[in-house]
Amino acid sequence: MKAAVIVFPGSNCDRDLQVSLRIATGNEPLMVWHGDSSFDDVDLIAVPGGFSYGDYLRAGAMAAKSPVMREIIARANKGVPVLGICNGFQILTESGLLPGALMRNAALKYICKDIHLRVETNDTAFTRGYATGDVLRIPIAHHDGNYFADPDTLDELEQENRVAFRYTNAQGEQSADANPNGSQHHIAGILNKNRNVLGMMPHPERLADAALGGEDGKRMFEGLVRAIA
Amino acid sequence: MKARIHVTLKNGVLDPQGKAVEHALGSLGFDGVEDVRQGKYIEINLSETDPAKAETQARDMCEKLLANTVIENYSVEIA
Amino acid sequence: MSEITADVIASHGFTDAEYAKVLEIMGREPNMTELGIFSVMWSEHCSYKSSKKWLKTLPTEAPWVICGPGENAGIIDIGDGQAAVFKMESHNHPSYIEPYQGAATGVGGILRDVFTMGARPVANLNALRFGSTDHPKTRHLVSGVVAGVGGYGNCVGVPTVGGECEFHASYNGNILVNAMTVGVADQDKIFYSAATGAGNPIVYVGSKTGRDGIHGATMASVEFSDDSEAKRPTVQVGDPFTEKLLIEACLELMQTDCIIGIQDMGAAGLTSSSFEMASKGGVGVELDLDKIPQREADMTAYEMMLSESQERMLMVLRPGTEARAEAIFKKWELDFSVCGELTDSGHMVLRHKGEIVADLPIDPLALASPEYDRPWVPTAKPPALDMASSPAPDDLMATLLAMMGSPALASKRWIWEQYDHMVMGDTLGHGRPGGDAALVRVHGSKKALAMTSDCTPRYCYADPVEGGRQAVAESWRNITATGATPLAITDNMNFGNPEKPEIMGQFVGCCQGISEACIALDYPVVSGNVSLYNETNGQGIHPTPTIGGVGLIEDAARSVGIGLTADDQDIVLIGESRGHLGCSLYLELIENRTDGAPPPVDLAAERKTGDFVRAQILAREISCCHDLSDGGLLVGLTEMALAGQRGVRIALPELSMPLHAWAFGEDQGRYLVATNDAPALLASAQSQGVDAVLIGKSGGSDIQISGVGTLPVDTIRQAHENWMPAYMA
């Protein structure tokens, strides 16, 4: 399986994602510069975290308009899996591939810590490595992760089972305390209609190595490889 | 021509920064502060000399980049 | 051009003797631009004129030191052809004026010092010292500084993995923001600042130059134009996005053979970078100021040379490589301008709008900067604390709870959770913030770097020599406690007004103590920074020589953290306990007094104990380890329980001192460890002449001390975690 990692000016989790994908796929991921409007066919496109264009104007806004995004949108519409993590999620919402928006955290502060997530559906390649209901420990690191969508969009996401992950406590229960950024419906990650685009704020690539403190994120990449290969 | 653009959060979208400013004003002793909404102000110099065309251009910029219309409204003033 | 009046000379900070020297070097009266250049080159900040004499006494050599002080950062060998490059630098005054931008640009500046040398920055640390918690400005400053450190570091994508935060009234008018960056380079790809080769092109890269940070006093007393509003000196503003691009572009260019010398533009921007490069390489420089990328209209030569705009670098390239270098910078969307060339004149010649606007001899100016032997008086040694004056507290466990919830010891999670401490994917799980030293794996290897920042200003104030020794020893101990070998330090010397003999005495004393400890522990100084005049209304800060330490562990898998990892492990105290309460946190917090002498550091015992502990960690005889410092034994033990989320049961040994002195005494050179085999550990300790005593076992959910009392770990956690969020709310 071949994956591509998209690099924007200001991306800073590109190498972290490259490492996780290299280990999971056994292949060197293709690193794609934002100015490239075409790149080789791949089985997975990953949009990494960071501060593309400094997060100036709005997080993800300028990256969403870059040449490579037109190509990514076209491929996503043909069914190529696209994974956006953190700034990647913000870029995917800004580009229209995913609904809603990521607003400033409710407490207004940047926050970096391990949180718990409940897997809401494993009916997508991205979460095939988990069982629905699994509780994962994975870090977040963001200033703008407060998921917002209008009520109709939220209803649609819920009815179509497109919420992939929700913030919970270690026991898998939702509570205001366990919602680190004020996201509506405690949403941490969502899918598009065709379930081939996932955006999530937490960083599975950061806990995919026991030495770093946990491996819950590794199962995501392993499951993804099995599902795609 | 100069385009003066205000981008604000839509009504109904929670504005945590506005809330924080409201709270801070209250604790500084400003009474009667009821609803603070924080937004962005963007100034652009345009070479276009026709006001109508300049406004169309600025609105297009808002739709495509300057505002996220999922959560934000914008207004354009041409001078 | 304005006239050089006595006022203008004074406002540029020259003494009469210094200005006489200027006239002698120039052989004529300087013009404004030249005077401005002399002024910044000879400022305390750039010339180290008060501190040089003493800095020279610090030990800077060891077989593993590749580059000591004098370059942008220090460099040490970490094996496999790799090097660690690091430095700590202050941004105190700007952070007090504008906390967010002051702190942010401090982080930006220290990052540039490190990647300028060819290293990829892998970690940031910061040592923050604020005024008293009840001072009206403190909250605002904490909030701004923390947001600034985070805002910059998070965006450039370098993890902020450690540091310290302290509150004390001596910093009410002068906070300290000391930022440290650690980078990793290949030894065959290290870059220095020396410029060589007449005719070689000088290139400016990065952000454009604006009127940022031009010396306020100078600006206020010199008339430049009618439009004073637009020319008012401005606060430097950081642009971490540009810095990120600059890192990537420079590191990409450094993979080629284009660069001869490279230097970042820090304080005194274009002036100090070009002078340092030329002086080190023994060449002359000709700059065409019209080629300097400018952000504002109508900038004068004076303004361009003195601007402190951020995110800029100066390079000397091999001739003919300009196009190749330019392509890399254009790809990263950064300004690139060939703005001059090296000459063999030994002079710096500046051209602006077709005229020569300055012509200065380089070496006389750079090398003849003033050096003072300022008068100093040694600090009187305080008398030892009379133990009879320290009554036992009524309730030891309540005292522990109060201490753990105090500003000094409360968790600083509120701060470090605003810093991305995991980006780059190499921060070890047990090496995250909150432990003794941060642990960051060297990417793609089994090795890890341990890093820490330390100082106990209340000790330095009471006894600068002992305080200097202690700061270095604690740094060494923190690194040792992870299993790593301490290799070298960077020192960030923060003091009051050096023109006062007692302040200069503090400086001299701290240097002496640092020196002694560095020699005894084989822990040389490889880089550093001095910040003087930290005074408000005649009130100086506590002497604060912040020590940034770096160590190496060959096999990261053998490193340990501070948290208890399992129940029913034996807890052993290593190192000698005497119950030293002088200058302790206990006295300050509980008895509201600060008297007595600080705990002495026995450097020979320090080394023997530390070497023993490290060997036991590497032999996997120890599952977790914590050095004892502020608050002493009981505080250290509680921190291990909190981090490990489990309790401890302590069987009180026979005591030769009051219980509270045993619990909270701050004797140096001590560690608490957990082990599965206490008899074996005690036997090895005894055979090597190291003090060690079994004090209890891990397990349960309480801190339980036989015959004294019990306190649930969760109760302590609440007090410990709640203080800072509640304070900042």
mmCIF file of N, CA, C and O in Angstrom, chain C residues 200-279:
data_model
loop_
_atom_site.group_PDB
_atom_site.id
_atom_site.type_symbol
_atom_site.label_atom_id
_atom_site.label_comp_id
_atom_site.label_asym_id
_atom_site.label_seq_id
_atom_site.Cartn_x
_atom_site.Cartn_y
_atom_site.Cartn_z
ATOM 1 N N ASN C 200 33.399 37.343 -1.977
ATOM 2 C CA ASN C 200 32.256 36.443 -1.814
ATOM 3 C C ASN C 200 30.983 37.214 -1.476
ATOM 4 O O ASN C 200 31.023 38.207 -0.749
ATOM 5 N N PRO C 201 29.864 36.725 -2.013
ATOM 6 C CA PRO C 201 28.617 37.471 -1.834
ATOM 7 C C PRO C 201 28.022 37.317 -0.425
ATOM 8 O O PRO C 201 28.072 36.247 0.165
ATOM 9 N N ILE C 202 27.467 38.417 0.062
ATOM 10 C CA ILE C 202 26.723 38.422 1.324
ATOM 11 C C ILE C 202 25.241 38.419 0.979
ATOM 12 O O ILE C 202 24.793 39.216 0.141
ATOM 13 N N VAL C 203 24.508 37.538 1.624
ATOM 14 C CA VAL C 203 23.108 37.359 1.279
ATOM 15 C C VAL C 203 22.237 37.540 2.513
ATOM 16 O O VAL C 203 22.566 37.066 3.595
ATOM 17 N N TYR C 204 21.156 38.241 2.298
ATOM 18 C CA TYR C 204 20.164 38.468 3.354
ATOM 19 C C TYR C 204 18.979 37.574 3.052
ATOM 20 O O TYR C 204 18.479 37.558 1.932
ATOM 21 N N VAL C 205 18.515 36.801 4.051
ATOM 22 C CA VAL C 205 17.325 35.968 3.839
ATOM 23 C C VAL C 205 16.360 36.117 5.014
ATOM 24 O O VAL C 205 16.756 36.490 6.109
ATOM 25 N N GLY C 206 15.097 35.784 4.735
ATOM 26 C CA GLY C 206 14.086 35.780 5.796
ATOM 27 C C GLY C 206 13.078 36.891 5.619
ATOM 28 O O GLY C 206 12.692 37.218 4.501
ATOM 29 N N SER C 207 12.644 37.457 6.746
ATOM 30 C CA SER C 207 11.626 38.510 6.716
ATOM 31 C C SER C 207 12.235 39.845 6.304
ATOM 32 O O SER C 207 13.446 40.025 6.368
ATOM 33 N N LYS C 208 11.365 40.759 5.950
ATOM 34 C CA LYS C 208 11.833 42.099 5.606
ATOM 35 C C LYS C 208 12.195 42.881 6.876
ATOM 36 O O LYS C 208 11.766 42.537 7.965
ATOM 37 N N THR C 209 12.972 43.929 6.679
ATOM 38 C CA THR C 209 13.401 44.771 7.797
ATOM 39 C C THR C 209 12.424 45.928 8.002
ATOM 40 O O THR C 209 12.094 46.641 7.052
ATOM 41 N N GLY C 210 11.981 46.077 9.238
ATOM 42 C CA GLY C 210 11.111 47.201 9.591
ATOM 43 C C GLY C 210 11.737 47.963 10.742
ATOM 44 O O GLY C 210 12.896 47.734 11.089
ATOM 45 N N ARG C 211 10.957 48.839 11.344
ATOM 46 C CA ARG C 211 11.530 49.658 12.418
ATOM 47 C C ARG C 211 11.339 49.008 13.791
ATOM 48 O O ARG C 211 11.181 49.704 14.785
ATOM 49 N N ASP C 212 11.357 47.698 13.849
ATOM 50 C CA ASP C 212 11.099 47.021 15.119
ATOM 51 C C ASP C 212 12.246 47.166 16.106
ATOM 52 O O ASP C 212 13.405 46.981 15.749
ATOM 53 N N GLY C 213 11.883 47.443 17.339
ATOM 54 C CA GLY C 213 12.819 47.340 18.452
ATOM 55 C C GLY C 213 14.028 48.249 18.381
ATOM 56 O O GLY C 213 15.031 47.962 18.999
ATOM 57 N N ILE C 214 13.962 49.305 17.613
ATOM 58 C CA ILE C 214 15.104 50.218 17.576
ATOM 59 C C ILE C 214 15.183 50.940 18.917
ATOM 60 O O ILE C 214 14.179 51.397 19.450
ATOM 61 N N HIS C 215 16.369 50.995 19.446
ATOM 62 C CA HIS C 215 16.601 51.446 20.813
ATOM 63 C C HIS C 215 15.791 52.670 21.201
ATOM 64 O O HIS C 215 15.941 53.745 20.633
ATOM 65 N N GLY C 216 14.925 52.493 22.177
ATOM 66 C CA GLY C 216 13.963 53.517 22.566
ATOM 67 C C GLY C 216 14.605 54.835 22.964
ATOM 68 O O GLY C 216 14.219 55.893 22.473
ATOM 69 N N ALA C 217 15.620 54.796 23.827
ATOM 70 C CA ALA C 217 16.251 56.013 24.326
ATOM 71 C C ALA C 217 16.841 56.810 23.172
ATOM 72 O O ALA C 217 16.729 58.037 23.106
ATOM 73 N N THR C 218 17.439 56.107 22.252
ATOM 74 C CA THR C 218 18.050 56.742 21.096
ATOM 75 C C THR C 218 16.994 57.432 20.258
ATOM 76 O O THR C 218 17.137 58.586 19.874
ATOM 77 N N MET C 219 15.934 56.716 20.017
ATOM 78 C CA MET C 219 14.891 57.253 19.158
ATOM 79 C C MET C 219 14.267 58.492 19.773
ATOM 80 O O MET C 219 13.927 59.436 19.082
ATOM 81 N N ALA C 220 14.130 58.460 21.103
ATOM 82 C CA ALA C 220 13.443 59.554 21.765
ATOM 83 C C ALA C 220 14.264 60.845 21.689
ATOM 84 O O ALA C 220 13.727 61.937 21.766
ATOM 85 N N SER C 221 15.567 60.738 21.551
ATOM 86 C CA SER C 221 16.398 61.929 21.642
ATOM 87 C C SER C 221 16.985 62.347 20.300
ATOM 88 O O SER C 221 17.769 63.276 20.232
ATOM 89 N N VAL C 222 16.633 61.660 19.267
ATOM 90 C CA VAL C 222 17.186 62.017 17.969
ATOM 91 C C VAL C 222 16.040 62.280 17.005
ATOM 92 O O VAL C 222 15.113 61.486 16.897
ATOM 93 N N GLU C 223 16.151 63.378 16.361
ATOM 94 C CA GLU C 223 15.093 63.713 15.436
ATOM 95 C C GLU C 223 15.423 63.151 14.056
ATOM 96 O O GLU C 223 16.471 63.436 13.488
ATOM 97 N N PHE C 224 14.543 62.354 13.546
ATOM 98 C CA PHE C 224 14.816 61.744 12.246
ATOM 99 C C PHE C 224 13.993 62.349 11.129
ATOM 100 O O PHE C 224 14.438 62.450 10.017
ATOM 101 N N SER C 225 12.753 62.697 11.443
ATOM 102 C CA SER C 225 11.897 63.244 10.387
ATOM 103 C C SER C 225 10.716 63.921 11.040
ATOM 104 O O SER C 225 10.564 63.904 12.266
ATOM 105 N N ASP C 226 9.875 64.488 10.196
ATOM 106 C CA ASP C 226 8.691 65.172 10.725
ATOM 107 C C ASP C 226 7.665 64.169 11.217
ATOM 108 O O ASP C 226 6.888 64.425 12.114
ATOM 109 N N ASP C 227 7.679 63.000 10.586
ATOM 110 C CA ASP C 227 6.620 62.034 10.843
ATOM 111 C C ASP C 227 6.995 61.156 12.034
ATOM 112 O O ASP C 227 7.367 60.012 11.893
ATOM 113 N N SER C 228 6.891 61.708 13.239
ATOM 114 C CA SER C 228 7.393 60.976 14.399
ATOM 115 C C SER C 228 6.510 59.779 14.757
ATOM 116 O O SER C 228 6.981 58.771 15.236
ATOM 117 N N GLU C 229 5.227 59.901 14.489
ATOM 118 C CA GLU C 229 4.312 58.804 14.829
ATOM 119 C C GLU C 229 4.731 57.520 14.112
ATOM 120 O O GLU C 229 4.880 56.468 14.714
ATOM 121 N N ALA C 230 4.974 57.630 12.819
ATOM 122 C CA ALA C 230 5.285 56.444 12.033
ATOM 123 C C ALA C 230 6.647 55.873 12.407
ATOM 124 O O ALA C 230 6.923 54.712 12.175
ATOM 125 N N LYS C 231 7.512 56.696 13.000
ATOM 126 C CA LYS C 231 8.871 56.234 13.257
ATOM 127 C C LYS C 231 9.103 55.845 14.715
ATOM 128 O O LYS C 231 10.208 55.553 15.121
ATOM 129 N N ARG C 232 8.067 55.917 15.473
ATOM 130 C CA ARG C 232 8.149 55.553 16.882
ATOM 131 C C ARG C 232 8.687 54.110 16.986
ATOM 132 O O ARG C 232 8.341 53.251 16.210
ATOM 133 N N PRO C 233 9.597 53.852 17.954
ATOM 134 C CA PRO C 233 10.104 52.498 18.078
ATOM 135 C C PRO C 233 8.958 51.542 18.409
ATOM 136 O O PRO C 233 8.071 51.882 19.175
ATOM 137 N N THR C 234 8.976 50.400 17.812
ATOM 138 C CA THR C 234 7.860 49.484 17.990
ATOM 139 C C THR C 234 8.338 48.208 18.661
ATOM 140 O O THR C 234 9.506 47.872 18.623
ATOM 141 N N VAL C 235 7.400 47.541 19.274
ATOM 142 C CA VAL C 235 7.684 46.248 19.881
ATOM 143 C C VAL C 235 7.979 45.245 18.765
ATOM 144 O O VAL C 235 7.327 45.256 17.730
ATOM 145 N N GLN C 236 8.982 44.415 18.980
ATOM 146 C CA GLN C 236 9.255 43.391 17.977
ATOM 147 C C GLN C 236 8.107 42.387 17.962
ATOM 148 O O GLN C 236 7.652 41.971 19.006
ATOM 149 N N VAL C 237 7.695 42.020 16.785
ATOM 150 C CA VAL C 237 6.603 41.061 16.657
ATOM 151 C C VAL C 237 7.146 39.798 16.014
ATOM 152 O O VAL C 237 7.868 39.861 15.021
ATOM 153 N N GLY C 238 6.827 38.669 16.609
ATOM 154 C CA GLY C 238 7.323 37.401 16.094
ATOM 155 C C GLY C 238 6.412 36.831 15.020
ATOM 156 O O GLY C 238 5.204 37.026 15.063
ATOM 157 N N ASP C 239 6.990 36.150 14.065
ATOM 158 C CA ASP C 239 6.226 35.486 13.019
ATOM 159 C C ASP C 239 6.707 34.038 12.944
ATOM 160 O O ASP C 239 7.609 33.712 12.173
ATOM 161 N N PRO C 240 6.123 33.179 13.764
ATOM 162 C CA PRO C 240 6.614 31.796 13.839
ATOM 163 C C PRO C 240 6.455 31.041 12.521
ATOM 164 O O PRO C 240 7.221 30.117 12.236
ATOM 165 N N PHE C 241 5.487 31.444 11.733
ATOM 166 C CA PHE C 241 5.288 30.786 10.442
ATOM 167 C C PHE C 241 6.514 31.018 9.553
ATOM 168 O O PHE C 241 7.073 30.080 8.958
ATOM 169 N N THR C 242 6.970 32.267 9.506
ATOM 170 C CA THR C 242 8.168 32.559 8.719
ATOM 171 C C THR C 242 9.384 31.831 9.291
ATOM 172 O O THR C 242 10.239 31.335 8.558
ATOM 173 N N GLU C 243 9.456 31.772 10.626
ATOM 174 C CA GLU C 243 10.571 31.062 11.259
ATOM 175 C C GLU C 243 10.594 29.589 10.832
ATOM 176 O O GLU C 243 11.644 29.025 10.539
ATOM 177 N N LYS C 244 9.416 28.974 10.792
ATOM 178 C CA LYS C 244 9.325 27.565 10.374
ATOM 179 C C LYS C 244 9.868 27.425 8.945
ATOM 180 O O LYS C 244 10.634 26.498 8.644
ATOM 181 N N LEU C 245 9.476 28.342 8.078
ATOM 182 C CA LEU C 245 9.955 28.285 6.694
ATOM 183 C C LEU C 245 11.469 28.510 6.649
ATOM 184 O O LEU C 245 12.188 27.864 5.887
ATOM 185 N N LEU C 246 11.932 29.425 7.502
ATOM 186 C CA LEU C 246 13.362 29.735 7.542
ATOM 187 C C LEU C 246 14.163 28.510 8.015
ATOM 188 O O LEU C 246 15.240 28.216 7.491
ATOM 189 N N ILE C 247 13.636 27.810 9.003
ATOM 190 C CA ILE C 247 14.309 26.585 9.473
ATOM 191 C C ILE C 247 14.446 25.605 8.311
ATOM 192 O O ILE C 247 15.529 25.085 8.029
ATOM 193 N N GLU C 248 13.327 25.363 7.638
ATOM 194 C CA GLU C 248 13.336 24.353 6.580
ATOM 195 C C GLU C 248 14.241 24.790 5.417
ATOM 196 O O GLU C 248 14.989 23.985 4.868
ATOM 197 N N ALA C 249 14.176 26.067 5.074
ATOM 198 C CA ALA C 249 14.990 26.552 3.954
ATOM 199 C C ALA C 249 16.478 26.492 4.309
ATOM 200 O O ALA C 249 17.303 26.044 3.498
ATOM 201 N N CYS C 250 16.841 26.938 5.511
ATOM 202 C CA CYS C 250 18.254 26.923 5.901
ATOM 203 C C CYS C 250 18.769 25.495 5.970
ATOM 204 O O CYS C 250 19.860 25.197 5.477
ATOM 205 N N LEU C 251 18.007 24.604 6.576
ATOM 206 C CA LEU C 251 18.480 23.218 6.695
ATOM 207 C C LEU C 251 18.593 22.572 5.308
ATOM 208 O O LEU C 251 19.476 21.752 5.069
ATOM 209 N N GLU C 252 17.710 22.961 4.394
ATOM 210 C CA GLU C 252 17.804 22.424 3.033
ATOM 211 C C GLU C 252 19.063 22.954 2.351
ATOM 212 O O GLU C 252 19.810 22.196 1.726
ATOM 213 N N LEU C 253 19.323 24.247 2.521
ATOM 214 C CA LEU C 253 20.521 24.833 1.903
ATOM 215 C C LEU C 253 21.795 24.235 2.518
ATOM 216 O O LEU C 253 22.818 24.070 1.846
ATOM 217 N N MET C 254 21.712 23.897 3.799
ATOM 218 C CA MET C 254 22.885 23.357 4.488
ATOM 219 C C MET C 254 23.244 21.942 4.023
ATOM 220 O O MET C 254 24.324 21.439 4.335
ATOM 221 N N GLN C 255 22.324 21.314 3.319
ATOM 222 C CA GLN C 255 22.648 20.012 2.724
ATOM 223 C C GLN C 255 23.541 20.184 1.486
ATOM 224 O O GLN C 255 24.102 19.220 0.995
ATOM 225 N N THR C 256 23.635 21.413 0.987
ATOM 226 C CA THR C 256 24.484 21.683 -0.182
ATOM 227 C C THR C 256 25.819 22.249 0.320
ATOM 228 O O THR C 256 26.025 22.366 1.524
ATOM 229 N N ASP C 257 26.690 22.631 -0.598
ATOM 230 C CA ASP C 257 27.963 23.204 -0.149
ATOM 231 C C ASP C 257 28.020 24.704 -0.462
ATOM 232 O O ASP C 257 29.076 25.255 -0.709
ATOM 233 N N CYS C 258 26.861 25.346 -0.446
ATOM 234 C CA CYS C 258 26.799 26.768 -0.818
ATOM 235 C C CYS C 258 27.311 27.713 0.267
ATOM 236 O O CYS C 258 27.800 28.794 -0.028
ATOM 237 N N ILE C 259 27.156 27.331 1.532
ATOM 238 C CA ILE C 259 27.359 28.305 2.622
ATOM 239 C C ILE C 259 28.799 28.317 3.126
ATOM 240 O O ILE C 259 29.371 27.269 3.417
ATOM 241 N N ILE C 260 29.354 29.506 3.244
ATOM 242 C CA ILE C 260 30.667 29.664 3.885
ATOM 243 C C ILE C 260 30.487 30.046 5.346
ATOM 244 O O ILE C 260 31.135 29.500 6.226
ATOM 245 N N GLY C 261 29.626 30.977 5.609
ATOM 246 C CA GLY C 261 29.356 31.403 6.984
ATOM 247 C C GLY C 261 27.923 31.855 7.089
ATOM 248 O O GLY C 261 27.326 32.316 6.108
ATOM 249 N N ILE C 262 27.352 31.696 8.281
ATOM 250 C CA ILE C 262 25.950 32.078 8.460
ATOM 251 C C ILE C 262 25.746 32.556 9.883
ATOM 252 O O ILE C 262 26.352 32.036 10.821
ATOM 253 N N GLN C 263 24.902 33.559 10.034
ATOM 254 C CA GLN C 263 24.689 34.167 11.344
ATOM 255 C C GLN C 263 23.269 34.710 11.385
ATOM 256 O O GLN C 263 22.820 35.309 10.412
ATOM 257 N N ASP C 264 22.577 34.482 12.499
ATOM 258 C CA ASP C 264 21.227 35.047 12.570
ATOM 259 C C ASP C 264 21.318 36.501 13.013
ATOM 260 O O ASP C 264 22.311 36.930 13.584
ATOM 261 N N MET C 265 20.277 37.242 12.723
ATOM 262 C CA MET C 265 20.245 38.637 13.166
ATOM 263 C C MET C 265 19.423 38.692 14.443
ATOM 264 O O MET C 265 18.206 38.643 14.414
ATOM 265 N N GLY C 266 20.125 38.769 15.547
ATOM 266 C CA GLY C 266 19.449 38.830 16.833
ATOM 267 C C GLY C 266 19.409 40.261 17.315
ATOM 268 O O GLY C 266 19.035 41.169 16.576
ATOM 269 N N ALA C 267 19.859 40.456 18.559
ATOM 270 C CA ALA C 267 19.926 41.814 19.083
ATOM 271 C C ALA C 267 20.873 42.607 18.202
ATOM 272 O O ALA C 267 21.902 42.102 17.759
ATOM 273 N N ALA C 268 20.539 43.852 17.925
ATOM 274 C CA ALA C 268 21.347 44.735 17.083
ATOM 275 C C ALA C 268 21.489 44.201 15.662
ATOM 276 O O ALA C 268 22.408 44.559 14.923
ATOM 277 N N GLY C 269 20.562 43.349 15.294
ATOM 278 C CA GLY C 269 20.319 42.874 13.931
ATOM 279 C C GLY C 269 21.480 42.832 12.962
ATOM 280 O O GLY C 269 22.457 42.131 13.143
ATOM 281 N N LEU C 270 21.345 43.625 11.935
ATOM 282 C CA LEU C 270 22.283 43.618 10.821
ATOM 283 C C LEU C 270 23.681 44.052 11.285
ATOM 284 O O LEU C 270 24.696 43.553 10.800
ATOM 285 N N THR C 271 23.735 44.961 12.242
ATOM 286 C CA THR C 271 25.024 45.454 12.721
ATOM 287 C C THR C 271 25.837 44.326 13.344
ATOM 288 O O THR C 271 26.950 44.024 12.910
ATOM 289 N N SER C 272 25.266 43.679 14.366
ATOM 290 C CA SER C 272 26.097 42.711 15.069
ATOM 291 C C SER C 272 26.340 41.479 14.208
ATOM 292 O O SER C 272 27.421 40.898 14.250
ATOM 293 N N SER C 273 25.385 41.083 13.394
ATOM 294 C CA SER C 273 25.621 39.891 12.571
ATOM 295 C C SER C 273 26.745 40.150 11.571
ATOM 296 O O SER C 273 27.654 39.322 11.423
ATOM 297 N N SER C 274 26.729 41.298 10.913
ATOM 298 C CA SER C 274 27.768 41.542 9.903
ATOM 299 C C SER C 274 29.136 41.766 10.554
ATOM 300 O O SER C 274 30.154 41.278 10.064
ATOM 301 N N PHE C 275 29.159 42.479 11.691
ATOM 302 C CA PHE C 275 30.444 42.685 12.371
ATOM 303 C C PHE C 275 31.033 41.371 12.870
ATOM 304 O O PHE C 275 32.218 41.102 12.715
ATOM 305 N N GLU C 276 30.176 40.542 13.495
ATOM 306 C CA GLU C 276 30.697 39.282 14.024
ATOM 307 C C GLU C 276 31.244 38.398 12.916
ATOM 308 O O GLU C 276 32.308 37.798 13.043
ATOM 309 N N MET C 277 30.518 38.311 11.832
ATOM 310 C CA MET C 277 30.959 37.452 10.727
ATOM 311 C C MET C 277 32.294 37.935 10.167
ATOM 312 O O MET C 277 33.213 37.166 9.922
ATOM 313 N N ALA C 278 32.381 39.262 9.981
ATOM 314 C CA ALA C 278 33.585 39.828 9.373
ATOM 315 C C ALA C 278 34.763 39.737 10.331
ATOM 316 O O ALA C 278 35.880 39.377 9.944
ATOM 317 N N SER C 279 34.517 40.049 11.614
ATOM 318 C CA SER C 279 35.591 40.052 12.585
ATOM 319 C C SER C 279 36.151 38.644 12.763
ATOM 320 O O SER C 279 37.362 38.439 12.807
#
